[in-house]
Coordinates of C-alpha atoms in Angstrom, one line a residue:
M1 CA 42.0 9.6 131.1
L2 CA 40.5 9.2 134.6
Q3 CA 40.8 5.4 134.4
K4 CA 44.5 5.8 133.4
I5 CA 45.1 7.8 136.4
R6 CA 43.4 5.3 138.6
D7 CA 45.3 2.4 137.1
N8 CA 48.7 4.1 137.5
A9 CA 48.5 6.1 140.7
S10 CA 47.6 5.5 144.3
G11 CA 47.5 7.4 147.6
P12 CA 45.9 10.7 148.5
L13 CA 47.5 12.7 145.6
A14 CA 45.9 10.5 143.0
Y15 CA 42.5 11.1 144.5
V16 CA 43.1 14.8 144.5
V17 CA 44.1 14.7 140.8
V18 CA 41.0 12.6 139.9
A19 CA 38.8 15.0 141.9
V20 CA 40.2 18.1 140.1
I21 CA 39.8 16.6 136.7
A22 CA 36.3 15.4 137.6
V23 CA 35.4 18.9 138.5
V24 CA 36.8 20.2 135.2
F25 CA 34.7 17.6 133.3
G26 CA 31.7 18.5 135.5
V27 CA 32.1 22.2 134.8
W28 CA 32.9 22.1 131.1
G29 CA 30.8 19.1 130.1
I30 CA 31.9 15.6 129.0
G31 CA 29.6 15.9 126.0
S32 CA 31.6 18.8 124.7
Y33 CA 34.6 16.6 124.2
F34 CA 32.8 14.8 121.3
T35 CA 32.5 16.5 118.0
P36 CA 30.6 15.5 114.8
S37 CA 32.4 13.3 112.3
S38 CA 30.6 14.7 109.3
D39 CA 32.8 17.8 108.9
P40 CA 34.4 17.6 105.4
V41 CA 38.2 17.1 105.4
V42 CA 40.1 19.8 103.5
A43 CA 43.6 18.4 103.9
S44 CA 45.3 15.5 105.6
V45 CA 48.8 15.5 107.0
G46 CA 49.8 11.9 107.7
G47 CA 47.1 10.7 110.1
T48 CA 46.0 14.2 111.0
E49 CA 42.9 15.7 109.3
I50 CA 42.2 19.4 108.8
T51 CA 38.5 19.9 108.5
R52 CA 36.6 22.7 106.8
Y53 CA 35.4 23.8 110.2
Q54 CA 39.0 24.2 111.4
L55 CA 39.9 26.1 108.3
Q56 CA 36.9 28.4 108.6
Q57 CA 37.6 29.1 112.3
S58 CA 41.3 29.9 111.6
Y59 CA 40.3 32.0 108.6
N60 CA 37.8 34.0 110.6
Q61 CA 40.4 34.6 113.3
R62 CA 43.1 35.7 110.8
Y63 CA 40.6 38.0 109.1
Q64 CA 39.4 39.6 112.3
R65 CA 43.1 40.1 113.5
L66 CA 43.9 41.9 110.2
R67 CA 40.7 44.0 110.5
Q68 CA 41.6 45.0 114.1
A69 CA 45.2 45.7 113.3
M70 CA 44.5 47.9 110.3
G71 CA 41.6 49.8 111.8
D72 CA 40.1 52.4 109.5
S73 CA 42.6 51.6 106.8
F74 CA 41.4 48.1 106.4
D75 CA 40.2 47.2 102.8
A76 CA 38.7 43.8 102.2
D77 CA 39.8 43.9 98.6
M78 CA 43.4 43.7 99.9
F79 CA 42.8 40.2 101.1
P80 CA 40.9 38.1 98.5
P81 CA 39.1 35.4 100.4
E82 CA 40.5 32.5 98.2
Q83 CA 44.1 33.7 98.6
L84 CA 43.8 34.3 102.3
R85 CA 42.0 31.0 102.9
R86 CA 44.9 29.1 101.2
T87 CA 47.5 31.0 103.2
V88 CA 45.7 30.0 106.4
L89 CA 45.4 26.4 105.2
Q90 CA 49.2 26.3 104.7
G91 CA 49.7 27.5 108.2
L92 CA 47.4 24.8 109.6
I93 CA 49.4 22.2 107.6
N94 CA 52.6 23.5 109.0
E95 CA 51.2 23.3 112.5
A96 CA 50.1 19.7 111.9
V97 CA 53.5 18.7 110.6
L98 CA 55.2 20.2 113.7
T99 CA 52.7 18.6 116.1
Q100 CA 53.3 15.2 114.6
Y101 CA 57.0 15.7 114.9
A102 CA 56.5 16.7 118.6
D103 CA 54.5 13.6 119.2
E104 CA 57.2 11.4 117.7
A105 CA 59.8 13.2 119.8
G106 CA 57.9 12.4 122.9
Y107 CA 56.5 15.8 123.8
R108 CA 53.5 15.7 126.1
V109 CA 51.2 18.2 127.7
T110 CA 49.8 17.2 131.1
D111 CA 46.3 17.9 132.2
A112 CA 47.7 20.2 134.9
R113 CA 49.6 22.2 132.2
L114 CA 46.5 22.5 130.1
L115 CA 44.4 23.6 133.1
A116 CA 47.1 26.2 134.0
A117 CA 47.0 27.6 130.4
L118 CA 43.2 27.9 130.6
R119 CA 43.3 29.6 134.0
S120 CA 46.0 32.1 132.9
N121 CA 44.0 33.2 129.8
E122 CA 42.7 36.7 130.7
Q123 CA 39.7 36.3 128.3
F124 CA 38.3 33.6 130.7
Q125 CA 38.8 35.6 133.9
V126 CA 36.5 37.7 135.9
D127 CA 38.1 40.0 138.5
G128 CA 41.4 38.3 137.9
Q129 CA 40.1 34.8 138.6
F130 CA 39.3 32.0 136.1
S131 CA 35.5 31.8 135.5
P132 CA 34.1 28.6 134.2
E133 CA 30.9 30.4 133.3
R134 CA 32.7 33.0 131.2
Y135 CA 34.8 30.2 129.6
R136 CA 31.6 28.4 128.5
S137 CA 29.9 31.6 127.4
L138 CA 32.7 32.7 125.2
L139 CA 33.2 29.3 123.5
S140 CA 29.4 29.1 123.0
Q141 CA 29.3 32.5 121.3
A142 CA 32.2 31.5 119.1
G143 CA 30.5 28.1 118.3
I144 CA 33.5 26.1 119.5
P145 CA 32.9 23.0 121.6
A146 CA 35.1 23.0 124.7
G147 CA 36.6 19.6 123.9
R148 CA 37.7 20.8 120.5
Y149 CA 39.1 24.0 121.9
E150 CA 41.0 22.1 124.6
A151 CA 42.4 19.6 122.2
R152 CA 43.6 22.4 119.9
L153 CA 45.1 24.2 122.9
R154 CA 46.9 21.0 123.9
E155 CA 48.4 20.8 120.4
D156 CA 49.4 24.4 120.5
L157 CA 51.2 24.0 123.9
K158 CA 53.0 20.9 122.5
S159 CA 54.2 22.9 119.5
Q160 CA 55.3 25.7 121.8
Q161 CA 57.4 23.3 123.8
L162 CA 59.1 22.2 120.5
R163 CA 59.6 25.7 119.4
R164 CA 61.1 26.7 122.7
D165 CA 63.5 23.8 122.7
V166 CA 64.7 24.5 119.1
T167 CA 65.0 28.3 119.6
T168 CA 66.7 28.2 123.0
S169 CA 69.5 26.0 121.6
A170 CA 70.4 28.4 118.8
F171 CA 73.4 30.7 119.0
A172 CA 75.3 33.3 116.9
S173 CA 79.2 33.4 117.1
P174 CA 81.0 36.6 118.2
A175 CA 82.3 37.0 114.6
E176 CA 78.8 36.7 113.1
V177 CA 77.5 39.2 115.7
D178 CA 80.3 41.7 115.0
Q179 CA 79.9 41.5 111.2
A180 CA 76.1 41.9 111.5
Y181 CA 76.5 44.8 114.0
R182 CA 78.7 46.8 111.7
L183 CA 76.4 46.2 108.8
V184 CA 73.2 47.1 110.6
N185 CA 74.8 50.3 112.0
Q186 CA 76.2 51.4 108.6
E187 CA 75.2 54.8 107.5
R188 CA 74.5 56.0 103.9
R189 CA 74.2 59.5 102.6
V190 CA 70.9 59.7 100.8
R191 CA 69.1 62.3 98.6
Y192 CA 66.2 61.7 96.3
L193 CA 63.9 63.4 93.8
A194 CA 60.2 62.8 94.6
Y195 CA 57.7 62.8 91.7
D196 CA 54.0 63.2 92.7
A197 CA 51.9 61.0 90.5
Q198 CA 48.9 63.2 91.1
R199 CA 50.5 65.8 88.9
Y200 CA 50.0 63.6 85.9
I201 CA 46.4 62.5 86.6
D202 CA 44.8 65.3 84.6
D203 CA 46.9 64.4 81.6
V204 CA 45.8 60.7 81.7
D205 CA 43.0 59.3 79.5
V206 CA 41.5 55.9 80.3
S207 CA 39.8 54.1 77.4
D208 CA 37.0 51.6 77.7
A209 CA 39.4 48.9 76.4
E210 CA 41.8 49.7 79.2
L211 CA 39.0 49.5 81.7
E212 CA 37.9 46.1 80.4
S213 CA 41.5 44.8 80.2
Y214 CA 42.3 45.8 83.8
Y215 CA 39.0 44.3 85.0
E216 CA 39.7 41.0 83.3
D217 CA 43.4 40.9 84.5
H218 CA 42.4 41.6 88.1
A219 CA 39.2 39.5 88.3
D220 CA 40.1 38.2 91.7
Q221 CA 40.0 41.7 93.2
F222 CA 36.4 42.3 92.2
Q223 CA 34.8 39.1 93.7
R224 CA 31.7 39.2 95.7
P225 CA 31.9 36.5 98.4
E226 CA 29.2 33.9 98.9
R227 CA 26.5 35.4 101.1
V228 CA 23.1 34.8 102.6
K229 CA 20.2 36.8 104.0
L230 CA 18.6 35.2 107.0
S231 CA 15.3 35.3 108.8
Y232 CA 15.3 34.3 112.5
V233 CA 13.5 34.3 115.8
S234 CA 15.4 35.3 118.9
L235 CA 14.4 34.1 122.4
S236 CA 15.8 35.9 125.4
R237 CA 15.0 36.5 129.0
S238 CA 13.8 40.0 128.1
N239 CA 11.2 38.8 125.5
A240 CA 10.3 35.3 126.8
A241 CA 7.6 36.6 129.1
A242 CA 6.3 39.3 126.7
G243 CA 2.5 39.2 126.6
D244 CA 2.2 37.2 129.8
A245 CA -0.3 38.6 132.3
A246 CA 1.2 40.6 135.1
P247 CA 0.8 39.0 138.6
D248 CA -2.4 39.7 140.4
E249 CA -2.7 41.1 143.9
A250 CA -2.9 37.6 145.4
A251 CA 0.4 36.6 143.8
L252 CA 2.1 39.8 144.9
R253 CA 0.8 39.3 148.5
E254 CA 2.2 35.7 148.5
L255 CA 5.5 37.1 147.3
Y256 CA 5.4 39.8 149.9
E257 CA 5.0 37.2 152.7
Q258 CA 7.8 35.1 151.3
N259 CA 10.2 38.1 151.2
K260 CA 8.9 40.3 154.0
A261 CA 12.2 40.4 155.8
Q262 CA 14.0 42.1 152.8
F263 CA 11.5 45.0 152.7
G264 CA 11.8 46.2 156.3
E265 CA 14.5 47.2 158.7
P266 CA 15.7 44.7 161.3
E267 CA 15.9 45.6 165.0
R268 CA 19.0 47.6 165.7
R269 CA 20.9 48.1 169.0
R270 CA 23.3 50.8 170.2
G271 CA 25.7 50.6 173.0
V272 CA 29.4 50.2 173.8
Q273 CA 31.8 47.4 174.0
V274 CA 35.2 46.6 175.5
R275 CA 37.3 44.1 173.6
V276 CA 40.4 42.3 175.0
P277 CA 42.2 40.3 172.3
I278 CA 43.1 36.7 173.0
E279 CA 46.7 35.7 173.1
G280 CA 48.1 32.2 173.7
D281 CA 45.5 30.1 175.6
G282 CA 43.3 33.1 176.4
D283 CA 43.5 32.9 180.1
A284 CA 45.1 36.3 180.5
A285 CA 42.5 38.0 178.4
R286 CA 39.7 36.2 180.3
D287 CA 41.2 37.4 183.7
R288 CA 41.4 41.0 182.5
I289 CA 37.8 41.0 181.1
Q290 CA 36.5 39.6 184.4
Q291 CA 38.5 42.3 186.3
L292 CA 36.8 44.9 184.1
A293 CA 33.3 43.3 184.6
S294 CA 33.7 43.4 188.4
A295 CA 34.6 47.1 188.3
A296 CA 32.2 48.3 185.6
Q297 CA 28.7 47.3 186.5
D298 CA 27.7 50.8 187.6
A299 CA 30.8 52.8 186.3
D300 CA 31.7 54.5 183.1
L301 CA 32.8 51.6 180.9
E302 CA 35.2 53.8 178.9
A303 CA 37.0 55.0 182.0
A304 CA 37.1 51.4 183.4
A305 CA 38.5 50.1 180.2
G306 CA 41.3 52.6 180.4
S307 CA 42.6 51.0 183.6
V308 CA 42.8 47.5 182.1
D309 CA 45.9 46.6 180.0
G310 CA 45.1 45.8 176.4
A311 CA 41.4 46.7 176.6
E312 CA 39.9 48.3 173.5
Y313 CA 36.8 50.5 173.9
S314 CA 34.4 51.3 171.0
R315 CA 30.8 52.2 170.3
I316 CA 28.2 50.0 168.8
D317 CA 26.1 52.3 166.5
G318 CA 22.9 50.7 165.3
A319 CA 24.0 47.1 164.8
A320 CA 21.8 44.4 163.4
P321 CA 22.3 40.8 164.3
G322 CA 24.3 40.0 161.2
D323 CA 26.7 43.0 161.8
L324 CA 28.4 41.4 164.8
P325 CA 30.2 38.2 165.6
D326 CA 27.6 35.5 166.5
A327 CA 28.5 35.3 170.2
V328 CA 28.5 39.1 170.6
A329 CA 25.2 39.6 168.7
E330 CA 23.4 36.9 170.7
T331 CA 24.4 38.5 174.0
L332 CA 23.7 42.1 172.9
F333 CA 20.2 41.2 171.7
E334 CA 19.4 39.6 175.1
L335 CA 20.3 42.7 177.1
D336 CA 17.8 45.2 178.5
T337 CA 18.5 48.9 178.0
G338 CA 21.2 50.0 180.4
E339 CA 22.3 46.5 181.3
T340 CA 25.9 45.3 181.2
S341 CA 26.7 41.8 180.0
S342 CA 28.9 39.2 181.6
P343 CA 32.2 38.5 179.8
V344 CA 31.6 37.0 176.3
R345 CA 34.2 34.9 174.5
G346 CA 34.5 35.3 170.7
E347 CA 36.8 33.6 168.4
Q348 CA 39.6 36.2 168.7
A349 CA 38.7 38.2 171.8
W350 CA 36.7 38.5 175.1
Y351 CA 34.0 41.1 175.1
L352 CA 32.0 43.2 177.7
L353 CA 28.9 44.8 176.3
R354 CA 26.5 47.5 177.5
L355 CA 23.2 48.3 175.8
S356 CA 22.0 51.9 175.6
D357 CA 19.2 52.1 173.0
V358 CA 17.0 49.8 170.9
T359 CA 15.3 50.6 167.5
Q360 CA 12.6 48.2 167.0
A361 CA 12.3 46.3 163.7
S362 CA 9.9 47.8 161.2
T363 CA 8.3 46.3 158.1
P364 CA 6.5 48.6 155.6
S365 CA 3.0 47.5 154.6
F366 CA 2.1 45.6 151.4
D367 CA 0.6 48.8 150.0
D368 CA 3.8 50.9 150.4
P369 CA 4.7 52.2 146.9
E370 CA 8.3 51.2 147.3
V371 CA 7.3 47.7 148.4
Q372 CA 4.9 47.5 145.4
S373 CA 7.8 48.5 143.0
Q374 CA 10.1 45.9 144.5
L375 CA 7.5 43.2 144.4
K376 CA 6.7 43.8 140.8
A377 CA 10.4 43.8 139.9
I378 CA 10.9 40.5 141.7
A379 CA 7.8 39.0 140.1
S380 CA 9.0 40.2 136.6
A381 CA 12.4 38.6 137.0
Q382 CA 11.0 35.3 138.2
R383 CA 8.5 35.3 135.3
E384 CA 11.3 36.0 132.8
V385 CA 13.5 33.2 134.1
T386 CA 10.6 30.7 134.2
A387 CA 9.3 31.7 130.7
Y388 CA 12.8 31.6 129.2
S389 CA 13.4 28.1 130.6
D390 CA 10.0 26.8 129.4
K391 CA 10.2 28.4 126.0
S392 CA 13.8 27.2 125.5
D393 CA 12.7 23.6 125.9
R394 CA 9.7 24.2 123.6
M395 CA 12.0 25.9 121.0
E396 CA 14.2 22.7 120.9
T397 CA 11.1 20.6 120.2
L398 CA 9.6 22.9 117.6
A399 CA 12.9 23.3 115.8
Y400 CA 12.8 19.6 115.3
E401 CA 9.1 19.1 114.6
A402 CA 8.6 22.1 112.3
P403 CA 11.9 22.5 110.4
N404 CA 10.5 24.0 107.2
D405 CA 9.4 27.4 108.4
L406 CA 9.8 29.8 111.3
Q407 CA 6.2 30.9 111.5
T408 CA 5.0 27.9 113.5
L409 CA 7.8 28.5 116.0
A410 CA 7.2 32.3 116.1
D411 CA 3.4 31.9 116.6
E412 CA 3.7 29.4 119.4
L413 CA 6.5 31.2 121.3
N414 CA 5.0 34.6 120.6
L415 CA 8.2 35.8 118.9
E416 CA 8.8 38.2 116.0
I417 CA 10.5 36.9 112.8
Q418 CA 13.4 39.2 112.1
D419 CA 15.6 39.6 109.0
T420 CA 19.3 40.3 108.5
G421 CA 21.3 42.0 105.8
W422 CA 23.9 40.1 103.7
I423 CA 26.1 37.8 105.8
T424 CA 29.3 36.1 104.4
R425 CA 31.2 33.3 105.9
E426 CA 33.6 35.9 107.3
G427 CA 31.3 38.3 108.9
G428 CA 28.2 40.4 109.0
D429 CA 26.2 42.9 111.0
G430 CA 23.8 42.1 113.8
I431 CA 23.7 38.4 114.6
G432 CA 26.0 37.9 111.6
Q433 CA 28.9 38.9 113.9
Y434 CA 28.7 35.6 115.7
D435 CA 30.7 32.6 114.4
A436 CA 28.1 30.2 115.6
I437 CA 25.4 32.0 113.5
R438 CA 27.6 32.0 110.4
K439 CA 28.5 28.4 110.8
A440 CA 24.9 27.4 111.1
A441 CA 23.8 29.6 108.2
F442 CA 26.3 28.0 105.8
S443 CA 25.8 24.4 107.1
D444 CA 24.5 21.8 104.6
S445 CA 21.2 21.3 106.4
V446 CA 20.3 25.0 106.5
L447 CA 21.9 26.2 103.2
Q448 CA 21.4 23.1 100.9
D449 CA 18.4 21.4 102.5
E450 CA 16.6 24.7 103.3
L451 CA 15.8 23.6 106.9
N452 CA 15.7 25.7 110.1
S453 CA 18.8 25.6 112.2
T454 CA 18.8 24.0 115.6
P455 CA 18.6 26.5 118.5
I456 CA 21.9 28.5 118.7
Q457 CA 23.0 29.7 122.1
L458 CA 24.3 33.3 122.2
G459 CA 25.5 34.1 125.6
S460 CA 23.8 32.8 128.7
D461 CA 20.3 34.0 128.0
R462 CA 19.7 34.2 124.3
R463 CA 18.8 31.5 121.7
V464 CA 18.3 31.9 118.0
V465 CA 16.7 29.7 115.3
L466 CA 17.4 30.8 111.8
R467 CA 16.8 29.9 108.1
V468 CA 18.2 31.1 104.8
E469 CA 15.9 33.4 102.8
S470 CA 18.3 34.5 100.1
H471 CA 21.6 32.9 98.9
Q472 CA 24.1 34.3 96.4
T473 CA 27.1 32.2 95.4
A474 CA 30.5 33.8 95.1
E475 CA 30.7 35.7 91.8
R476 CA 32.6 38.5 90.1
R477 CA 30.9 41.9 90.5
P478 CA 29.7 43.3 87.1
L479 CA 32.0 45.9 85.5
D480 CA 29.3 48.5 85.6
E481 CA 29.1 48.1 89.4
V482 CA 32.9 48.7 89.9
R483 CA 33.6 50.9 86.9
D484 CA 34.5 54.0 88.9
T485 CA 36.9 52.0 91.1
V486 CA 38.5 50.4 88.0
R487 CA 38.8 53.8 86.3
E488 CA 40.5 55.3 89.3
R489 CA 43.0 52.4 89.6
V490 CA 43.8 52.5 85.9
A491 CA 44.3 56.3 85.9
R492 CA 46.5 56.0 89.0
Q493 CA 48.6 53.3 87.5
K494 CA 49.1 55.3 84.3
A495 CA 50.0 58.4 86.3
E496 CA 52.5 56.4 88.3
D497 CA 53.9 55.0 85.0
R498 CA 54.4 58.6 83.8
A499 CA 56.0 59.6 87.0
R500 CA 58.3 56.6 86.9
E501 CA 59.2 57.4 83.3
S502 CA 60.2 61.0 84.3
A503 CA 62.3 59.6 87.1
R504 CA 64.2 57.3 84.7
E505 CA 64.8 60.2 82.4
A506 CA 66.2 62.0 85.3
M507 CA 68.4 59.0 86.2
T508 CA 69.8 59.1 82.6
A509 CA 70.6 62.8 83.0
L510 CA 72.3 62.2 86.3
E511 CA 74.5 59.5 84.8
A512 CA 75.4 61.9 82.1
G513 CA 76.7 64.4 84.7
E514 CA 73.7 66.6 85.5
S515 CA 73.2 67.8 89.1
L516 CA 70.2 66.9 91.2
Q517 CA 69.4 70.6 91.8
S518 CA 69.2 71.2 88.1
L519 CA 66.5 68.6 87.7
T520 CA 64.1 70.3 90.1
G521 CA 61.7 73.1 89.2
E522 CA 58.3 74.6 89.8
D523 CA 56.5 71.8 87.9
G524 CA 59.2 69.2 88.5
P525 CA 60.1 66.9 91.4
T526 CA 61.0 68.0 94.9
L527 CA 64.5 67.4 96.2
E528 CA 64.7 65.6 99.6
S529 CA 68.0 65.5 101.5
P530 CA 67.8 63.4 104.6
G531 CA 71.6 63.0 104.7
F532 CA 73.3 60.1 106.4
I533 CA 70.7 57.6 107.5
R534 CA 70.7 54.1 109.1
R535 CA 68.6 51.1 108.3
S536 CA 66.6 51.8 111.5
D537 CA 65.9 55.5 110.7
R538 CA 62.2 55.9 110.9
E539 CA 62.1 59.5 109.8
V540 CA 62.9 58.5 106.2
D541 CA 60.3 56.9 103.9
P542 CA 60.6 53.2 104.4
R543 CA 60.8 52.4 100.7
V544 CA 63.4 55.0 100.1
R545 CA 65.4 53.6 103.0
E546 CA 65.0 50.1 101.6
A547 CA 66.1 51.1 98.2
A548 CA 69.1 53.0 99.6
F549 CA 70.4 50.0 101.5
S550 CA 69.7 47.6 98.6
L551 CA 72.1 49.4 96.3
P552 CA 75.8 48.4 96.1
S553 CA 78.1 50.5 98.2
P554 CA 79.3 53.6 96.2
E555 CA 83.1 53.7 95.7
N556 CA 85.6 56.2 94.4
D557 CA 83.3 59.2 94.6
T558 CA 80.6 57.4 92.5
R559 CA 76.9 57.5 93.2
R560 CA 74.4 54.7 93.1
L561 CA 70.9 55.3 91.7
D562 CA 67.5 53.6 91.8
V563 CA 63.9 54.4 91.2
T564 CA 61.2 53.2 93.6
A565 CA 57.7 54.0 94.7
T566 CA 57.4 55.7 98.1
A567 CA 55.0 54.6 100.9
D568 CA 52.8 57.7 100.3
G569 CA 52.3 56.9 96.6
R570 CA 55.0 59.1 95.0
V571 CA 57.9 57.9 92.8
A572 CA 61.4 58.6 94.0
L573 CA 64.8 58.7 92.2
V574 CA 67.1 57.6 95.0
V575 CA 70.8 58.7 95.1
V576 CA 73.4 57.2 97.4
D577 CA 76.8 59.0 97.3
G578 CA 78.4 58.2 100.6
V579 CA 78.9 55.4 103.1
R580 CA 80.5 55.3 106.6
A581 CA 80.7 52.7 109.3
G582 CA 78.4 53.0 112.2
D583 CA 79.8 54.1 115.6
D584 CA 79.0 51.8 118.5
S585 CA 78.4 54.8 120.8
D586 CA 75.7 56.1 118.5
S587 CA 73.8 52.8 118.3
A588 CA 70.3 52.8 119.8
T589 CA 70.9 49.1 120.5
P590 CA 73.7 48.0 122.9
R591 CA 75.9 45.3 121.6
E592 CA 74.7 42.8 124.2
Q593 CA 71.1 43.4 123.2
F594 CA 72.0 43.1 119.5
A595 CA 73.8 39.8 120.1
E596 CA 70.6 38.5 121.7
Q597 CA 68.6 39.7 118.7
Q598 CA 71.0 37.9 116.4
R599 CA 70.6 34.8 118.4
Q600 CA 66.8 35.1 118.1
Y601 CA 67.2 35.6 114.3
V602 CA 69.3 32.4 114.0
A603 CA 66.7 30.6 116.2
R604 CA 63.9 31.7 113.8
Q605 CA 65.9 30.6 110.8
E606 CA 66.6 27.2 112.4
Y607 CA 63.0 26.7 113.3
G608 CA 61.9 27.7 109.8
A609 CA 64.4 25.2 108.3
L610 CA 63.1 22.5 110.6
N611 CA 59.5 23.3 109.5
A612 CA 60.5 23.3 105.8
Y613 CA 62.3 20.0 106.1
L614 CA 59.4 18.3 107.9
R615 CA 56.9 19.7 105.5
N616 CA 59.0 18.3 102.6
Q617 CA 59.0 14.9 104.2
A618 CA 55.4 14.9 105.2
D619 CA 52.6 13.1 103.3
V620 CA 50.2 16.0 102.6
E621 CA 47.0 15.7 100.7
I622 CA 44.8 18.7 99.9
N623 CA 41.2 18.4 98.7
E624 CA 41.1 21.4 96.4
N625 CA 37.4 21.3 95.9
R626 CA 36.7 21.7 99.6
I627 CA 38.9 24.7 100.3
D628 CA 36.4 27.4 99.3

């Protein structure tokens, strides 16, 4: 890339661009742009390969997003790993198809655009500014090489350009908008009988045969994912120097002499100053400060300053050399007590100084308790940094020389061998939360060849070497282990079936002329009457609302009926017996805003159609045996 710029550009701008990119490579590392070629290919789209690593990374990200979005209601059984993995793979294939089309259409992402995207990512910022250190640290924790991340980001930006061009060209005609607007704002009068399935639970019996049948029919819901238990050693700054002897008095004294200035107080001077700001060439300010100097040698400097136009009087209260502009400090620290200086020129003003008092510099002795505490803290920090650096290098060597056990490494580095609980490819506790750890644990060399991992960097000051102690392949959990869960599900299903049967009996009665009120009772369903509702009405159960607007429009005083399950687990007999057109004035969405929403809807449809067409034309090969 750098050579291409050199070959095709000239002049100062080209050198600036080359310099910027060189800095980027220097900060992020040229080596990180090269990735291993041994990663198994899960699918190929034309000339683009989707590797198992890419699939696993995308799967982990999707899984974590689902977990965060659902919070406490998250249930891993809702997302069988095999099914979710295949969904993620289809998404990666679609991305590859669109990226290839974007390449053929001439879309390009410049290095400047890529760099701008990185800098604008808040995850890589510290105090609002892009931090290369944080960038490297986060990618390291995630186990993602910078080159691979940047290549993926470049492809994403290219796809975004294509999406933007397709979607911004979409439009919806006024007639389409008007028709959709009336339909969306339509109101329907709704009532429904709600049957609580819990009422039927006590009347439900679940046989062993039903348990076994449900267990067999829903085998994918009772899978235990592949998992491992690990042993590992962890090297960090905090434990690298453990067991090392504390520094002796001679070492502390040497450290004291090297850092004596930071333990004491510098000489401080008090006095007053008059400042005359420089304007233009500074001649006027110089003349005024000289006028003041002539009049103020034995006079009150504050009073004298009051007679000079533009002069600013202030006190100097215990200033050390570094507290003042260089020229001012140099002059002040040459004065004797009571002496007034000659005019002093600074960068932005002329000064006149008078010294009133001096506090001599003081340095506490080596034996001072506070000094001793600081010396030991400094020595400890230095010892940790040195030990961590030395042991990190040794860890690299030992991981290669003694790959069959951790004991050699632990003994030589004075580290403790630790153990984890079960860790899957998707997550785990402790170090299992790191993608880099899971990737290493399930790598062929660690899992199949039973070798130690290479050192894994976690953050800026922690490294881990691990090995697998126990491995369980993916398997179905035994029925005895999940019997209570299966029984609960079967009982719930049978109770819902009973509730649905009661609702259908009520539907037959309504069709025969019975009233809704006559079907309620102490042990029967409850009657809910939300009245006229819109599709956007959030106060009505969403499934009831969906059923109400899925029914044909009632005509000639007829009523439309349907049975559905509610969002809270009940069964509802939904009755729609009135329809009226929505009034624009009552709409929560102004027509102009609605028109834009329709345009966006059309844009999504067109983009989806393009995706489907390209996918149909693409040469896609999937290696089924490498998906899981």
